XYZ file of C-alpha atoms in Angstrom:
681
model
C 132.972 98.231 33.068
C 136.314 100.330 32.650
C 134.938 102.059 30.949
C 132.151 103.014 33.204
C 134.817 103.075 36.289
C 136.870 105.779 33.970
C 134.071 108.050 33.247
C 133.520 108.862 37.094
C 137.158 108.728 37.792
C 137.686 111.460 35.315
C 138.500 114.952 36.984
C 136.398 116.432 35.115
C 132.748 114.824 35.176
C 133.690 114.827 38.998
C 131.819 117.506 39.577
C 129.276 117.201 36.686
C 128.585 113.474 38.787
C 128.608 115.062 42.105
C 125.675 117.748 41.243
C 123.596 115.446 39.522
C 123.772 113.355 42.729
C 123.377 115.574 45.861
C 120.011 117.273 43.459
C 118.169 113.558 43.305
C 118.911 113.705 47.385
C 117.844 117.292 46.983
C 114.713 116.953 45.593
C 113.652 113.778 46.396
C 114.215 115.717 50.605
C 111.036 117.910 49.251
C 109.325 115.915 47.577
C 109.363 113.316 51.196
C 105.427 114.291 51.429
C 104.660 112.937 48.252
C 106.788 110.032 48.128
C 106.003 105.962 48.270
C 106.549 104.726 51.206
C 109.769 102.292 50.155
C 112.101 105.744 50.252
C 110.911 107.028 52.923
C 111.967 104.301 55.339
C 112.973 100.032 53.440
C 109.667 97.919 54.535
C 110.184 95.832 57.224
C 109.461 92.984 55.102
C 112.392 93.933 52.952
C 114.525 93.962 54.941
C 116.817 91.249 55.593
C 116.924 88.989 59.110
C 120.900 89.564 59.314
C 120.229 89.202 63.732
C 118.376 85.757 62.854
C 121.444 85.086 60.074
C 123.994 85.453 63.059
C 122.482 83.854 66.011
C 121.120 80.860 63.987
C 125.644 81.014 63.800
C 126.566 81.801 67.242
C 123.811 78.991 68.213
C 125.704 76.783 66.199
C 128.470 77.595 68.072
C 126.374 77.741 71.584
C 125.455 74.178 70.988
C 128.591 72.424 70.205
C 129.667 73.753 73.103
C 127.266 72.603 75.471
C 127.544 68.713 73.787
C 131.887 68.845 73.299
C 130.615 68.253 69.929
C 133.986 70.053 67.667
C 135.878 70.515 71.611
C 135.541 74.744 71.494
C 133.927 73.369 74.823
C 137.698 72.495 76.373
C 139.018 75.450 74.518
C 137.274 78.151 76.640
C 137.675 76.009 79.479
C 141.061 75.887 79.483
C 141.727 79.757 78.073
C 138.586 80.686 81.316
C 141.019 78.330 84.292
C 144.422 79.555 82.829
C 143.248 83.368 83.178
C 141.310 82.976 86.472
C 144.386 81.791 87.439
C 146.990 83.930 87.021
C 144.134 86.907 87.668
C 143.745 85.016 91.089
C 147.688 85.105 91.365
C 147.897 88.695 90.655
C 145.081 89.707 92.451
C 146.772 88.110 95.766
C 149.997 90.015 95.193
C 148.069 93.750 94.749
C 145.327 93.128 97.275
C 144.916 90.158 99.095
C 142.346 88.502 97.220
C 142.899 85.021 98.958
C 141.973 82.959 96.447
C 144.153 79.670 95.267
C 147.019 80.654 94.681
C 146.830 82.579 98.276
C 149.643 84.210 97.382
C 150.222 87.017 100.452
C 149.358 90.656 100.129
C 152.005 92.979 98.513
C 152.070 96.536 100.667
C 151.073 99.353 98.629
C 153.049 100.392 100.698
C 156.497 98.171 98.656
C 154.635 98.673 95.268
C 154.455 102.439 95.657
C 158.296 102.342 95.889
C 159.613 100.209 93.731
C 157.793 101.301 90.078
C 159.113 104.719 91.684
C 162.276 103.721 91.705
C 161.580 101.936 87.973
C 160.198 105.354 87.146
C 163.419 107.721 88.454
C 165.239 104.918 85.777
C 163.455 105.542 83.206
C 162.708 109.117 83.245
C 164.231 111.080 86.269
C 162.945 112.594 88.881
C 160.288 114.602 87.181
C 158.541 111.356 86.084
C 158.922 109.423 89.778
C 157.709 112.190 91.539
C 154.444 111.603 89.118
C 155.218 107.812 89.936
C 155.117 109.243 94.028
C 151.915 111.276 93.744
C 149.900 108.678 92.072
C 150.306 106.000 94.453
C 149.813 108.153 97.816
C 146.604 110.002 96.008
C 145.267 106.384 95.198
C 146.410 105.120 98.373
C 145.934 107.556 100.818
C 142.485 108.195 99.945
C 141.083 104.737 100.454
C 140.854 103.797 96.055
C 143.904 101.304 96.395
C 141.658 98.089 96.161
C 139.706 99.906 92.998
C 143.082 100.778 91.939
C 143.749 97.907 91.730
C 140.856 95.931 90.869
C 141.503 97.866 87.984
C 145.558 97.125 87.580
C 145.318 93.308 87.975
C 143.327 93.366 84.539
C 145.760 95.365 82.887
C 148.877 93.760 84.290
C 147.890 90.343 83.055
C 145.395 91.620 79.817
C 148.689 94.374 78.175
C 151.508 91.300 78.011
C 149.136 89.104 76.404
C 148.232 92.211 73.768
C 151.933 93.376 73.578
C 152.769 88.902 72.957
C 150.187 88.296 70.448
C 149.731 90.931 69.220
C 153.524 91.468 67.737
C 153.011 87.563 66.990
C 150.400 88.426 64.491
C 152.730 91.547 63.614
C 155.680 88.912 62.876
C 153.137 86.893 61.028
C 152.297 89.803 58.828
C 155.343 91.335 57.667
C 156.643 87.800 56.517
C 153.469 86.970 54.542
C 151.963 89.743 52.331
C 148.598 87.716 51.894
C 148.604 87.478 55.832
C 149.069 91.745 55.926
C 145.846 92.304 53.442
C 144.066 89.859 55.682
C 144.542 91.421 58.501
C 144.569 94.631 57.483
C 140.486 95.426 56.681
C 140.478 93.053 60.281
C 142.100 95.953 62.187
C 140.671 99.040 60.487
C 136.858 97.220 61.707
C 137.866 96.442 64.841
C 139.269 99.494 65.829
C 136.029 101.524 64.825
C 133.658 98.592 66.727
C 132.009 99.683 69.638
C 133.215 98.338 73.206
C 130.100 96.856 73.896
C 130.771 94.624 70.741
C 133.609 92.910 72.527
C 131.842 92.997 75.918
C 128.953 90.460 74.878
C 131.500 87.522 72.757
C 132.989 87.874 75.729
C 130.698 87.402 79.018
C 129.074 85.083 76.724
C 132.376 82.441 76.387
C 134.129 83.236 79.970
C 132.753 84.259 82.919
C 131.545 87.171 83.797
C 133.958 89.841 86.068
C 137.392 89.871 85.468
C 137.643 86.934 82.944
C 135.269 88.519 80.256
C 136.927 91.547 80.886
C 140.515 90.221 80.243
C 139.981 88.665 76.962
C 138.098 91.730 75.474
C 140.435 94.370 76.632
C 142.897 91.617 75.045
C 141.006 92.306 72.283
C 140.670 95.080 72.294
C 144.583 96.398 72.562
C 145.022 94.636 69.772
C 145.689 96.888 66.772
C 147.959 98.977 67.486
C 150.555 96.127 68.773
C 150.183 94.427 65.293
C 150.323 97.198 62.777
C 153.442 99.055 64.905
C 155.324 95.612 64.933
C 154.925 95.010 61.069
C 155.097 99.174 60.331
C 158.711 98.664 62.339
C 159.797 95.642 61.195
C 159.283 97.169 57.777
C 161.525 99.479 58.633
C 164.800 97.981 58.677
C 167.254 99.689 56.442
C 168.219 96.919 54.283
C 171.599 97.121 54.974
C 171.400 96.392 58.736
C 169.330 93.181 57.243
C 172.915 92.868 55.291
C 175.939 92.906 57.233
C 173.644 90.145 59.137
C 173.033 87.603 56.620
C 176.706 88.302 56.039
C 177.364 87.214 59.351
C 176.157 84.193 58.863
C 172.622 84.789 60.558
C 170.723 82.068 60.280
C 166.753 83.094 59.790
C 165.511 83.443 64.528
C 168.587 85.124 64.403
C 168.102 87.675 62.068
C 165.151 88.049 63.337
C 166.355 88.330 67.213
C 169.069 90.082 66.642
C 169.025 92.442 64.190
C 164.982 92.464 63.321
C 163.037 92.973 66.124
C 166.808 94.885 67.819
C 166.390 97.872 65.042
C 162.095 98.002 65.142
C 162.153 98.363 69.717
C 161.044 101.871 68.538
C 157.827 101.619 67.171
C 157.871 97.936 69.209
C 157.473 99.973 72.343
C 155.259 102.213 70.747
C 153.257 99.797 70.271
C 153.356 98.521 73.576
C 152.476 101.931 75.164
C 149.629 102.073 72.659
C 148.831 99.381 74.614
C 148.383 99.927 77.899
C 146.831 103.242 77.040
C 143.896 100.740 75.578
C 143.864 98.378 78.546
C 143.855 101.340 81.189
C 140.572 102.425 78.961
C 138.909 99.265 77.954
C 138.948 97.942 81.802
C 137.630 101.347 82.702
C 134.690 100.513 80.423
C 134.628 96.812 81.437
C 132.362 97.826 84.241
C 129.091 96.763 82.097
C 130.020 93.301 82.394
C 130.578 93.249 86.238
C 134.217 94.094 86.365
C 134.483 96.338 89.849
C 137.372 98.436 90.266
C 137.719 102.881 89.416
C 135.369 101.896 86.144
C 132.131 100.383 88.486
C 132.544 102.600 90.488
C 133.124 106.336 88.597
C 129.332 104.807 87.205
C 127.467 103.796 89.814
C 128.831 107.324 92.264
C 128.123 109.632 88.832
C 124.794 107.370 88.266
C 123.633 108.753 92.747
C 124.863 112.467 91.739
C 127.980 111.845 94.036
C 129.971 114.809 92.654
C 132.852 114.502 94.928
C 133.158 110.906 95.357
C 133.505 110.946 91.028
C 135.673 113.627 90.846
C 138.223 111.656 93.735
C 137.882 108.084 91.129
C 138.057 110.252 88.109
C 141.258 112.029 89.093
C 142.982 108.825 90.279
C 141.973 107.253 86.349
C 143.826 110.150 85.609
C 147.533 109.799 87.561
C 147.367 105.844 86.833
C 146.588 106.947 83.175
C 149.090 109.265 83.319
C 151.995 107.450 85.064
C 151.907 104.631 82.710
C 151.607 106.700 79.995
C 155.003 108.714 80.246
C 156.460 105.627 81.422
C 155.986 103.770 78.846
C 156.867 106.692 76.604
C 159.616 107.307 78.585
C 160.674 103.430 77.533
C 160.603 103.808 73.978
C 163.001 107.180 74.402
C 165.550 105.418 76.225
C 168.111 103.941 75.134
C 169.260 100.936 76.773
C 172.928 100.829 78.471
C 175.436 98.891 77.243
C 178.854 98.094 79.723
C 182.490 97.164 79.398
C 183.596 93.806 79.514
C 184.204 92.754 82.937
C 181.494 94.987 84.037
C 180.823 94.181 88.011
C 177.199 92.438 88.237
C 175.857 95.163 90.415
C 177.377 97.898 88.296
C 174.641 96.741 85.201
C 171.496 96.038 87.666
C 172.163 99.015 90.215
C 168.562 99.992 90.253
C 166.908 96.689 89.548
C 169.012 95.931 92.824
C 167.838 99.952 94.175
C 164.387 98.517 93.790
C 165.055 95.225 95.508
C 166.447 96.414 98.352
C 163.495 99.500 98.706
C 160.954 97.351 98.829
C 162.701 94.833 101.085
C 163.009 98.236 103.620
C 159.829 99.471 103.234
C 158.050 95.999 103.613
C 160.182 95.217 107.214
C 158.866 98.789 107.917
C 155.265 97.229 106.692
C 155.405 94.591 109.147
C 156.924 96.698 111.795
C 153.729 99.094 111.881
C 151.454 97.830 110.253
C 149.218 96.150 113.480
C 149.478 100.284 114.802
C 146.379 102.322 115.046
C 146.298 105.054 112.815
C 145.465 108.798 113.883
C 141.850 108.758 113.838
C 141.269 112.244 110.945
C 138.247 114.277 111.573
C 139.412 117.729 110.783
C 140.641 119.020 108.079
C 143.987 119.935 107.387
C 146.672 117.383 107.382
C 149.089 120.154 110.003
C 146.051 118.988 113.330
C 147.179 115.656 113.348
C 150.173 113.599 113.705
C 151.164 112.420 110.229
C 153.817 110.464 110.638
C 152.063 108.291 113.598
C 149.416 108.509 110.510
C 152.074 106.981 107.923
C 153.108 104.828 109.935
C 150.527 103.416 110.809
C 148.380 102.690 107.084
C 152.023 102.311 105.483
C 150.589 98.435 105.479
C 146.511 98.719 104.084
C 144.082 102.031 104.422
C 140.975 101.318 105.133
C 138.052 103.522 104.438
C 137.480 104.619 107.291
C 141.158 105.860 107.598
C 141.424 107.174 104.552
C 142.556 111.126 103.828
C 139.314 111.586 101.254
C 138.023 114.544 101.416
C 134.703 113.151 99.241
C 131.800 115.257 101.374
C 133.883 118.640 101.214
C 134.802 118.661 97.421
C 131.027 117.470 97.046
C 129.410 120.460 99.289
C 131.804 123.312 97.743
C 131.471 121.543 94.292
C 127.305 121.439 94.750
C 128.215 125.139 96.122
C 129.532 125.516 93.451
C 127.022 124.592 90.926
C 124.331 126.308 92.582
C 125.829 129.751 92.322
C 123.298 132.156 90.766
C 126.389 132.858 88.417
C 127.343 129.126 86.705
C 123.652 129.000 86.637
C 122.751 131.159 84.542
C 125.457 130.577 82.005
C 125.258 126.590 81.884
C 121.088 127.134 81.777
C 121.622 128.848 79.550
C 124.276 127.009 77.212
C 122.277 124.008 77.113
C 118.894 125.680 76.336
C 120.439 127.235 73.294
C 122.457 124.363 72.086
C 119.053 122.280 72.588
C 116.568 124.535 71.185
C 118.578 126.307 68.154
C 121.435 123.652 67.694
C 120.113 120.296 68.586
C 115.765 119.750 68.039
C 116.422 121.357 64.148
C 119.304 119.761 63.144
C 117.811 116.165 64.775
C 114.491 117.146 62.884
C 115.910 117.710 59.679
C 118.321 114.757 59.535
C 114.749 111.958 60.154
C 113.450 113.737 57.851
C 115.313 113.223 55.531
C 114.243 110.197 52.802
C 117.030 107.080 53.805
C 116.976 107.009 49.647
C 118.029 110.502 49.840
C 120.387 110.432 52.672
C 122.128 107.736 51.051
C 122.319 109.828 47.511
C 123.713 112.314 49.385
C 126.622 110.828 51.508
C 127.962 109.055 48.071
C 128.142 112.301 46.631
C 130.264 114.221 48.848
C 132.182 111.614 49.209
C 132.193 110.475 45.595
C 133.882 114.326 45.615
C 136.364 114.170 48.735
C 137.882 111.012 47.932
C 136.368 109.852 43.656
C 135.362 106.399 43.075
C 136.054 104.198 44.881
C 135.297 105.788 48.337
C 132.037 106.960 46.977
C 131.154 103.612 46.539
C 132.202 102.661 49.288
C 130.084 105.325 50.696
C 126.812 103.589 48.652
C 127.402 99.938 49.940
C 127.503 101.128 53.318
C 124.751 103.042 53.918
C 122.703 101.276 51.794
C 123.810 98.438 54.840
C 123.365 100.292 57.193
C 119.633 100.847 56.063
C 119.395 97.015 55.560
C 120.151 96.240 59.198
C 116.369 97.851 60.661
C 117.923 101.380 62.681
C 117.796 103.847 60.461
C 116.683 106.737 62.643
C 118.986 105.314 65.930
C 121.734 105.136 63.430
C 121.106 108.723 62.009
C 120.180 109.706 65.776
C 123.718 108.441 66.721
C 125.369 110.635 63.907
C 123.158 113.968 64.161
C 124.929 113.777 67.976
C 128.886 112.503 65.667
C 128.594 115.256 63.296
C 126.875 117.655 65.976
C 129.808 117.402 68.387
C 132.199 117.117 66.115
C 131.475 120.642 64.216
C 131.353 122.398 66.897
C 134.973 121.192 68.409
C 135.975 122.268 64.477
C 134.451 125.775 65.878
C 135.981 125.948 69.027
C 139.423 123.997 67.841
C 140.633 125.398 64.804
C 141.026 129.279 66.441
C 142.727 128.597 69.839
C 145.445 126.316 67.787
C 145.747 129.072 65.269
C 146.055 131.012 67.679
C 148.484 128.765 69.364
C 150.334 128.328 66.307
C 151.742 130.961 65.902
C 154.298 131.060 68.458
C 156.740 128.017 69.165
C 155.949 128.747 72.352
C 152.248 128.587 73.189
C 152.135 125.923 69.781
C 154.579 123.649 72.078
C 152.194 123.884 75.250
C 149.391 123.193 73.443
C 150.714 120.506 71.582
C 152.107 118.790 75.586
C 147.682 119.798 76.831
C 146.741 117.947 73.743
C 149.302 114.877 74.494
C 147.810 114.986 77.948
C 144.341 114.578 77.159
C 144.657 112.101 75.700
C 146.427 109.619 78.130
C 142.650 109.974 79.854
C 140.757 107.187 79.562
C 137.723 108.158 77.358
C 134.778 108.255 80.424
C 137.172 109.877 82.474
C 135.432 112.888 79.872
C 131.998 112.601 81.011
C 132.740 114.371 84.668
C 133.417 117.446 83.612
C 130.092 117.611 81.411
C 127.496 115.830 84.338
C 128.698 118.322 86.479
C 128.130 120.932 85.063
C 125.057 119.909 82.044
C 123.253 116.920 84.595
C 121.329 114.150 82.187
C 120.628 115.732 79.639
C 120.931 115.704 75.670
C 123.733 118.614 75.558
C 125.915 117.132 77.740
C 126.356 114.279 75.600
C 127.470 116.188 73.362
C 129.534 117.800 75.862
C 131.197 115.316 76.398
C 131.826 114.008 72.429
C 133.143 117.473 72.032
C 135.972 117.538 74.603
C 136.768 114.040 73.249
C 137.021 115.781 70.373
C 138.754 119.026 70.187
C 142.249 117.006 71.402
C 142.802 116.057 67.840
C 141.103 119.292 65.681
C 143.974 120.924 68.300
C 146.683 119.144 67.676
C 146.407 118.315 64.003
C 145.586 121.555 63.061
C 148.589 123.127 65.068
C 150.970 120.796 63.345
C 149.312 120.903 60.169
C 150.496 125.031 60.438
C 153.822 124.673 61.922
C 154.871 121.698 58.595
C 153.965 124.302 56.061
C 158.098 125.180 54.805
C 160.033 128.424 56.293
C 159.999 130.042 52.357
C 156.608 129.706 51.773
C 155.648 132.287 54.376
C 158.713 133.940 53.748
C 157.733 134.981 50.277
C 154.168 135.797 51.277
C 155.986 138.379 53.690
C 158.375 139.795 51.374
C 155.161 140.373 48.846
C 153.924 141.952 51.405
C 151.047 140.300 52.309
C 148.998 141.031 55.433
C 148.702 138.293 58.533
C 145.036 137.409 57.235
C 146.207 136.902 53.865
C 149.314 135.041 54.831
C 146.829 132.733 56.713
C 144.378 131.850 54.297
C 146.346 132.445 51.241
C 149.627 130.181 51.910
C 149.264 128.518 55.204
C 145.712 127.036 55.860
C 146.155 125.567 52.289
C 149.014 123.642 52.780
C 148.067 122.566 56.566
C 144.280 121.181 54.824
C 145.242 117.765 54.462
C 147.540 116.915 57.990
C 144.316 118.843 59.172
C 141.426 116.729 57.290
C 143.480 113.939 59.256
C 142.569 115.615 62.304
C 138.703 116.194 61.542
C 139.448 112.250 60.469
C 140.439 111.569 63.927
C 138.020 113.378 65.587
C 134.765 112.188 64.061
C 136.412 107.988 64.424
C 136.583 109.931 68.621
C 133.043 111.003 68.332
C 131.689 107.745 67.133
C 134.134 106.455 70.245
C 132.490 108.885 72.705
C 129.076 109.126 71.523
C 128.595 104.083 72.218
C 130.369 105.282 75.743
C 127.519 108.277 76.763
C 124.628 105.807 76.528
C 125.936 105.651 80.551
C 124.449 108.986 80.457
C 121.743 108.242 79.000
C 121.111 108.530 74.468
C 118.459 107.670 72.343
C 120.831 106.329 69.886
C 122.242 102.816 68.443
C 124.336 102.721 71.962
C 121.397 102.746 74.086
C 120.536 99.776 71.994
C 123.828 98.444 72.455
C 123.338 98.098 76.444
C 120.258 96.341 75.892
C 122.137 93.609 74.699
C 124.688 92.786 77.344
C 121.304 91.812 79.463
C 120.889 88.254 77.327
C 122.873 86.519 75.045
C 121.557 88.531 71.850
C 125.176 88.867 69.787
C 122.768 88.993 66.246
C 121.714 92.453 67.632
C 124.767 92.924 69.205
C 126.834 92.337 65.526
C 124.186 94.061 63.542
C 124.170 97.856 65.802
C 128.061 97.661 66.207
C 129.062 96.763 62.084
C 126.035 99.961 61.983
C 129.142 102.050 63.361
C 131.721 99.876 61.570
C 130.703 101.426 58.327
C 128.955 104.815 59.667
C 132.470 105.265 60.798
C 134.136 103.864 57.582
C 132.548 105.471 54.995
C 134.048 109.232 56.327
C 137.339 107.228 57.649
C 137.594 106.178 53.747
C 136.667 109.560 51.998
C 138.287 112.199 54.554
C 141.518 109.950 54.165
C 141.263 110.218 50.336
C 140.948 113.841 50.008
C 143.999 114.365 52.040
C 146.502 112.009 49.829
C 144.652 113.727 47.216
C 145.465 117.000 48.258
C 148.739 116.304 49.047
C 149.623 115.149 45.564
C 148.611 118.380 44.335
C 150.165 120.686 46.552
C 153.645 117.556 45.683
C 153.882 116.438 49.608
C 154.283 113.225 49.453
């Protein structure tokens, strides 16, 4: 076995083995018309009943829940009861759900002023202004209740994800065995389609906010666990030794030495938890979760562009505000006061926030019953804004809002129906569909299953070596055995097409931006901002411009995947040592020679990481694109939500997981080999 593996790991044999495997794949494709049917597609009689096996296990668990034999039903009921209590309590405060415990609703202005003061404390006046704009926009366009329904789940799921993920991260740090066990699970969780989180949550918990909260918590755990483990591992030995010399107990070491030293990484994990919670809670509209996601989906389905645009802006503002506030918390260092400093000085901003909220609450009680000025015209200057604001300081109803969805809708429809725009979008749709999508899709579906598996194995082996090649062979054999090969190929087609176009468009943009530090910094800021947008939002511009079509799916994935391509290309080019570029200049190299002979080869490992991220993003986005119509695994997964088809759901979900892990493993292995070759690691 060792000699077999050493043969395939020998660098001299890698090109030879690659060409043999790849040549066999090409030969099988050419000979498809005369191949036995079993080599073209696995016969149904040879497919293992994966769905049935998973359903048997699930039915056993469900039967136990109905009988109460092992007590699982009592655990799920208890968790459901606790979650419902907390969700109802928070919902009462945020938007007056009027469920037990019937806590009084806080006026939107009170909540907005409190969070604005908090934003000022964390990040200064710019962050405070962003927070104020977000809350004013959300309230005054009549979307406060929708936004608070969304925030209700986030405010419950994010703290729970932080606590559970943090505890699991500490356990992983303490135990090597736990870390080795949990790492592959986290990798699977990061690429598992969101539909595979939704169905178990619906089955074991109630449809709506409760199931949405459970799915959101599970989805947000991986980054928190990873960042906690990384942060605790990075604590310097000197700090640990100082704590031991001071006589700290094991608990004191964790509480006063390790956790404070790992503060930055832990808060970065919290930032990721918050953003993933927002992304997931928007997508839980598929299981009856009310809020911004459900409304956006409904408006896009009826092609109400103005209302869709306003909801999209609200989601983006909330995402950017939450991201900026959590990042400001990461960078803000704890304040230290001299002994004897008065309590009010040590908690000045807290008292300021409480005072501002009390004053605003009093104004809301005083003016809340005043009837707002009725809006019929735009702009705002045509009515008494102070009187209007006084009247809506407590609550803004839909018919009292400043929403301009109808004029926006009319303006957008006029713009989209303009001859110039129609000509451009129609030409793009025709070109992409006829010359790119249809030919490549037919070609991919034509390739025999056996040939495709050999081809992917050859490519992954050439990129990463023996292990990535073996994993590619095993993973794609499993995908073929699942019985949804053509659907999987359609998914892969959308992923590859969108990522390739994103790379073709994004790489030149990044190379041009990287020439000047000013433009590189601006592009990075744009990428950082775009990364905060929930993936659902990227469907909106694609639908507006191209309607519901296969091209729309590619465009939405393309927009989402361009962010890591541009970001990592810029970072890779900026990371090239200056002395090497100076040496190229001194040797008389032209700008193009310097780019292709020095900068790009050295930046390639980082660019490869960006390509890998783009592929992972594309696999995630292609499932979301099912909301606007696809024919791939996403469409099949959406069907599973109509019943309790857990086996069907998991087979589809893990088809995506195995395909994503195949390319993730191969590209990461290639990037690591390249770094070692260049002496960068």
